[in-house]
C-alpha atoms as a printed R data frame, in Angstrom:
    type eleno elety resid chain resno       x      y      z
1   ATOM     1    CA   MET     A     1 -29.772 30.817 53.569
2   ATOM     2    CA   LEU     A     2 -29.259 33.346 56.873
3   ATOM     3    CA   LYS     A     3 -26.602 31.453 59.354
4   ATOM     4    CA   LEU     A     4 -26.941 32.044 63.364
5   ATOM     5    CA   TYR     A     5 -24.137 31.524 65.283
6   ATOM     6    CA   HIS     A     6 -25.705 31.315 68.654
7   ATOM     7    CA   ASN     A     7 -25.379 30.258 71.604
8   ATOM     8    CA   PRO     A     8 -28.441 30.265 74.276
9   ATOM     9    CA   MET     A     9 -27.210 32.528 77.082
10  ATOM    10    CA   THR     A    10 -25.626 35.237 74.877
11  ATOM    11    CA   ARG     A    11 -27.725 38.104 72.466
12  ATOM    12    CA   SER     A    12 -27.773 36.099 69.984
13  ATOM    13    CA   LEU     A    13 -31.079 35.249 71.829
14  ATOM    14    CA   ARG     A    14 -32.731 38.293 70.263
15  ATOM    15    CA   VAL     A    15 -31.366 37.397 66.665
16  ATOM    16    CA   LEU     A    16 -33.156 34.090 67.622
17  ATOM    17    CA   TRP     A    17 -36.606 35.563 68.619
18  ATOM    18    CA   LEU     A    18 -36.415 38.224 65.036
19  ATOM    19    CA   LEU     A    19 -36.000 35.082 62.886
20  ATOM    20    CA   GLU     A    20 -38.585 33.267 64.209
21  ATOM    21    CA   GLU     A    21 -41.096 36.357 64.861
22  ATOM    22    CA   LEU     A    22 -40.448 36.995 60.599
23  ATOM    23    CA   GLY     A    23 -40.663 33.123 60.086
24  ATOM    24    CA   LEU     A    24 -37.408 33.333 57.982
25  ATOM    25    CA   ASP     A    25 -35.523 30.444 57.056
26  ATOM    26    CA   TYR     A    26 -31.928 30.188 58.397
27  ATOM    27    CA   SER     A    27 -29.641 27.880 59.793
28  ATOM    28    CA   LEU     A    28 -28.777 27.775 63.281
29  ATOM    29    CA   GLU     A    29 -25.011 26.955 64.682
30  ATOM    30    CA   SER     A    30 -24.631 26.189 68.141
31  ATOM    31    CA   VAL     A    31 -21.333 27.350 69.313
32  ATOM    32    CA   GLU     A    32 -20.240 26.757 72.648
33  ATOM    33    CA   PHE     A    33 -18.770 30.129 74.341
34  ATOM    34    CA   VAL     A    34 -15.561 30.315 75.496
35  ATOM    35    CA   PRO     A    35 -15.346 32.385 78.559
36  ATOM    36    CA   PRO     A    36 -13.479 36.059 78.338
37  ATOM    37    CA   VAL     A    37  -9.984 36.382 79.439
38  ATOM    38    CA   GLU     A    38  -8.275 39.519 79.437
39  ATOM    39    CA   GLY     A    39  -7.257 40.773 76.217
40  ATOM    40    CA   LYS     A    40  -9.106 38.477 74.531
41  ATOM    41    CA   LEU     A    41 -12.976 39.702 73.880
42  ATOM    42    CA   PHE     A    42 -12.800 38.683 70.694
43  ATOM    43    CA   ALA     A    43 -12.117 34.318 70.677
44  ATOM    44    CA   GLN     A    44 -15.572 33.348 70.125
45  ATOM    45    CA   LYS     A    45 -15.691 30.832 67.311
46  ATOM    46    CA   THR     A    46 -17.258 32.640 64.932
47  ATOM    47    CA   PRO     A    47 -16.378 34.129 61.489
48  ATOM    48    CA   THR     A    48 -16.827 37.789 64.448
49  ATOM    49    CA   GLY     A    49 -15.173 36.462 67.296
50  ATOM    50    CA   ARG     A    50 -18.127 37.679 68.849
51  ATOM    51    CA   PHE     A    51 -21.664 36.794 69.529
52  ATOM    52    CA   PRO     A    52 -25.153 37.032 67.763
53  ATOM    53    CA   THR     A    53 -23.138 36.625 64.884
54  ATOM    54    CA   LEU     A    54 -25.208 36.304 61.231
55  ATOM    55    CA   GLU     A    55 -24.118 35.369 57.359
56  ATOM    56    CA   ASP     A    56 -26.836 36.756 54.593
57  ATOM    57    CA   GLY     A    57 -25.331 35.369 51.528
58  ATOM    58    CA   GLU     A    58 -21.791 37.959 51.454
59  ATOM    59    CA   ILE     A    59 -22.495 40.084 54.432
60  ATOM    60    CA   THR     A    60 -22.276 38.946 57.463
61  ATOM    61    CA   ILE     A    61 -22.232 40.951 60.921
62  ATOM    62    CA   GLY     A    62 -22.799 41.430 64.631
63  ATOM    63    CA   GLU     A    63 -24.098 42.934 67.084
64  ATOM    64    CA   SER     A    64 -27.087 42.097 67.596
65  ATOM    65    CA   GLY     A    65 -29.176 45.882 67.646
66  ATOM    66    CA   ALA     A    66 -27.474 46.293 64.094
67  ATOM    67    CA   ILE     A    67 -28.458 43.084 63.015
68  ATOM    68    CA   ILE     A    68 -31.415 43.368 64.208
69  ATOM    69    CA   GLU     A    69 -32.347 46.044 62.647
70  ATOM    70    CA   TYR     A    70 -31.102 44.366 59.825
71  ATOM    71    CA   LEU     A    71 -33.142 41.610 59.241
72  ATOM    72    CA   ILE     A    72 -36.117 44.144 60.194
73  ATOM    73    CA   GLU     A    73 -35.575 46.503 57.635
74  ATOM    74    CA   ARG     A    74 -34.787 44.165 54.779
75  ATOM    75    CA   TYR     A    75 -37.183 40.841 55.485
76  ATOM    76    CA   GLY     A    76 -39.721 42.638 57.590
77  ATOM    77    CA   GLU     A    77 -41.599 44.082 54.838
78  ATOM    78    CA   GLY     A    78 -42.602 46.364 57.165
79  ATOM    79    CA   ARG     A    79 -43.708 44.563 59.843
80  ATOM    80    CA   LEU     A    80 -42.518 44.561 63.642
81  ATOM    81    CA   ALA     A    81 -40.867 48.496 62.851
82  ATOM    82    CA   PRO     A    82 -42.724 52.015 62.278
83  ATOM    83    CA   PRO     A    83 -41.915 53.322 59.978
84  ATOM    84    CA   ILE     A    84 -39.341 56.428 58.831
85  ATOM    85    CA   GLY     A    85 -41.333 59.173 59.144
86  ATOM    86    CA   SER     A    86 -43.883 57.825 62.119
87  ATOM    87    CA   PRO     A    87 -43.980 59.939 65.232
88  ATOM    88    CA   SER     A    88 -44.003 56.774 67.294
89  ATOM    89    CA   ARG     A    89 -40.306 56.119 64.931
90  ATOM    90    CA   ALA     A    90 -37.794 57.963 67.347
91  ATOM    91    CA   LYS     A    91 -39.405 56.036 70.359
92  ATOM    92    CA   TYR     A    92 -38.947 53.149 68.825
93  ATOM    93    CA   LEU     A    93 -35.339 54.114 67.551
94  ATOM    94    CA   GLN     A    94 -34.709 54.772 72.026
95  ATOM    95    CA   TRP     A    95 -35.928 52.211 72.951
96  ATOM    96    CA   MET     A    96 -33.470 49.518 70.256
97  ATOM    97    CA   HIS     A    97 -30.214 51.291 71.584
98  ATOM    98    CA   PHE     A    98 -31.645 52.186 75.121
99  ATOM    99    CA   PRO     A    99 -30.702 47.819 76.251
100 ATOM   100    CA   GLU     A   100 -26.937 47.608 74.924
101 ATOM   101    CA   GLY     A   101 -26.749 52.128 75.764
102 ATOM   102    CA   THR     A   102 -27.368 51.801 79.748
103 ATOM   103    CA   ILE     A   103 -28.978 48.910 80.731
104 ATOM   104    CA   ASN     A   104 -26.091 46.102 79.649
105 ATOM   105    CA   PRO     A   105 -22.909 48.589 80.570
106 ATOM   106    CA   TYR     A   106 -24.329 47.594 83.928
107 ATOM   107    CA   VAL     A   107 -25.000 44.226 84.306
108 ATOM   108    CA   ASN     A   108 -21.424 43.852 82.350
109 ATOM   109    CA   ALA     A   109 -19.812 45.997 84.532
110 ATOM   110    CA   ILE     A   110 -22.263 43.720 87.425
111 ATOM   111    CA   ARG     A   111 -20.834 40.689 86.717
112 ATOM   112    CA   ARG     A   112 -17.184 41.603 85.497
113 ATOM   113    CA   PHE     A   113 -16.151 43.713 88.917
114 ATOM   114    CA   ALA     A   114 -18.867 42.078 91.903
115 ATOM   115    CA   PRO     A   115 -16.259 39.973 93.540
116 ATOM   116    CA   VAL     A   116 -13.819 42.569 93.580
117 ATOM   117    CA   THR     A   117 -14.998 45.630 94.123
118 ATOM   118    CA   PRO     A   118 -18.767 45.232 95.708
119 ATOM   119    CA   ALA     A   119 -19.230 48.745 97.053
120 ATOM   120    CA   ILE     A   120 -18.700 50.111 93.911
121 ATOM   121    CA   VAL     A   121 -20.316 47.975 92.031
122 ATOM   122    CA   ALA     A   122 -23.623 48.824 94.547
123 ATOM   123    CA   ALA     A   123 -23.466 52.048 92.905
124 ATOM   124    CA   MET     A   124 -24.042 50.062 89.700
125 ATOM   125    CA   ARG     A   125 -27.472 48.452 90.804
126 ATOM   126    CA   GLU     A   126 -28.625 51.336 91.818
127 ATOM   127    CA   GLU     A   127 -28.297 52.912 88.659
128 ATOM   128    CA   LEU     A   128 -28.595 50.071 87.252
129 ATOM   129    CA   ASP     A   129 -32.172 50.474 89.462
130 ATOM   130    CA   ILE     A   130 -32.862 53.696 88.164
131 ATOM   131    CA   ALA     A   131 -33.305 52.454 84.643
132 ATOM   132    CA   ILE     A   132 -34.961 49.841 85.188
133 ATOM   133    CA   ALA     A   133 -37.917 51.863 87.227
134 ATOM   134    CA   PHE     A   134 -37.687 53.921 84.627
135 ATOM   135    CA   VAL     A   135 -38.417 51.228 81.356
136 ATOM   136    CA   ASP     A   136 -41.219 50.112 84.091
137 ATOM   137    CA   ASP     A   137 -42.789 53.765 84.765
138 ATOM   138    CA   GLU     A   138 -43.621 53.434 80.530
139 ATOM   139    CA   LEU     A   139 -45.450 50.564 80.581
140 ATOM   140    CA   THR     A   140 -47.681 51.809 83.009
141 ATOM   141    CA   TYR     A   141 -49.070 53.218 79.307
142 ATOM   142    CA   ASN     A   142 -48.482 50.805 76.159
143 ATOM   143    CA   THR     A   143 -48.662 46.916 75.908
144 ATOM   144    CA   TYR     A   144 -45.009 47.226 74.601
145 ATOM   145    CA   ILE     A   145 -42.519 49.427 74.904
146 ATOM   146    CA   VAL     A   146 -43.449 51.917 71.873
147 ATOM   147    CA   GLY     A   147 -47.361 51.420 72.343
148 ATOM   148    CA   ASP     A   148 -49.734 48.520 71.761
149 ATOM   149    CA   ASP     A   149 -47.766 47.068 69.005
150 ATOM   150    CA   PHE     A   150 -45.016 44.095 69.518
151 ATOM   151    CA   THR     A   151 -41.834 45.297 67.348
152 ATOM   152    CA   GLY     A   152 -37.573 44.750 66.856
153 ATOM   153    CA   ALA     A   153 -37.211 47.243 70.306
154 ATOM   154    CA   ASP     A   154 -39.004 44.684 72.648
155 ATOM   155    CA   ILE     A   155 -36.346 41.818 71.757
156 ATOM   156    CA   MET     A   156 -34.297 44.302 72.115
157 ATOM   157    CA   LEU     A   157 -35.268 45.209 76.030
158 ATOM   158    CA   ALA     A   158 -36.001 41.999 76.880
159 ATOM   159    CA   VAL     A   159 -33.726 40.267 76.433
160 ATOM   160    CA   SER     A   160 -31.699 43.023 78.280
161 ATOM   161    CA   LEU     A   161 -34.015 42.273 81.551
162 ATOM   162    CA   LEU     A   162 -33.379 38.874 81.396
163 ATOM   163    CA   SER     A   163 -29.767 39.794 81.880
164 ATOM   164    CA   VAL     A   164 -31.090 41.595 84.919
165 ATOM   165    CA   ASN     A   165 -33.327 39.058 85.896
166 ATOM   166    CA   SER     A   166 -30.586 36.057 86.365
167 ATOM   167    CA   LEU     A   167 -28.912 38.895 88.535
168 ATOM   168    CA   GLY     A   168 -31.483 38.911 91.024
169 ATOM   169    CA   LEU     A   169 -32.026 42.841 89.652
170 ATOM   170    CA   LEU     A   170 -35.237 42.856 89.077
171 ATOM   171    CA   VAL     A   171 -37.249 43.611 92.066
172 ATOM   172    CA   GLU     A   172 -41.223 41.842 93.025
173 ATOM   173    CA   ASN     A   173 -42.881 45.902 92.919
174 ATOM   174    CA   TYR     A   174 -42.214 46.368 89.366
175 ATOM   175    CA   THR     A   175 -45.510 44.924 88.321
176 ATOM   176    CA   ASN     A   176 -45.504 46.727 84.591
177 ATOM   177    CA   ILE     A   177 -42.673 44.691 83.875
178 ATOM   178    CA   ALA     A   178 -43.505 40.879 85.741
179 ATOM   179    CA   ALA     A   179 -46.962 41.738 82.837
180 ATOM   180    CA   TYR     A   180 -45.110 42.774 80.374
181 ATOM   181    CA   PHE     A   181 -42.658 39.323 80.647
182 ATOM   182    CA   SER     A   182 -45.742 37.417 81.081
183 ATOM   183    CA   ARG     A   183 -47.909 38.778 77.816
184 ATOM   184    CA   LEU     A   184 -43.708 38.623 76.123
185 ATOM   185    CA   GLN     A   185 -43.733 35.190 76.742
186 ATOM   186    CA   SER     A   186 -46.572 34.403 74.743
187 ATOM   187    CA   ARG     A   187 -45.724 34.372 71.395
188 ATOM   188    CA   PRO     A   188 -44.303 31.934 69.714
189 ATOM   189    CA   ALA     A   189 -41.559 32.906 68.221
190 ATOM   190    CA   LEU     A   190 -39.485 33.167 72.472
191 ATOM   191    CA   VAL     A   191 -40.605 29.501 73.038
192 ATOM   192    CA   LYS     A   192 -39.050 28.072 70.302
193 ATOM   193    CA   ALA     A   193 -35.778 30.318 70.127
194 ATOM   194    CA   MET     A   194 -35.916 30.324 74.079
195 ATOM   195    CA   GLN     A   195 -35.856 26.102 73.400
196 ATOM   196    CA   SER     A   196 -33.188 26.378 70.771
């Protein structure tokens, strides 16, 4: 059986949401978050020392994006990702990796350095705003980030946008993101994941 090591304030929300979307049987191991201290970035009480961590039999895997791709490939049965070779596959891969490659580095740096380097953080906020505007613009044309179908890329992106929102950095003029959030919040799998 699948086992997810979970803390609701971490990226493990992505994996929990996906498990619910796919209707998979799993066990949930709720683990208290250990705030990182210098030199102890892998201090969580999980098999990888990080959130999320997923066990699937003899397989243990970390990194939310890798877990999302793994679960969709292994258990998705053609759902939640365009097929390899389809015209929308490249766009899907771009948006699968955009949250961790572009959004979250700024979010993490802003959280970490806001108290000590406000001038640098202000510049990071401007860069983050450019990335968020790019997302908002993309959602002008699409119901979801890849097109009209909900995919794993939406799970990756939405959880990062929730982090941006928690910092108060999603400004009101991002109307497409606001509408996107409304669509996503009606998904039963997300509702259930956020209650765990």
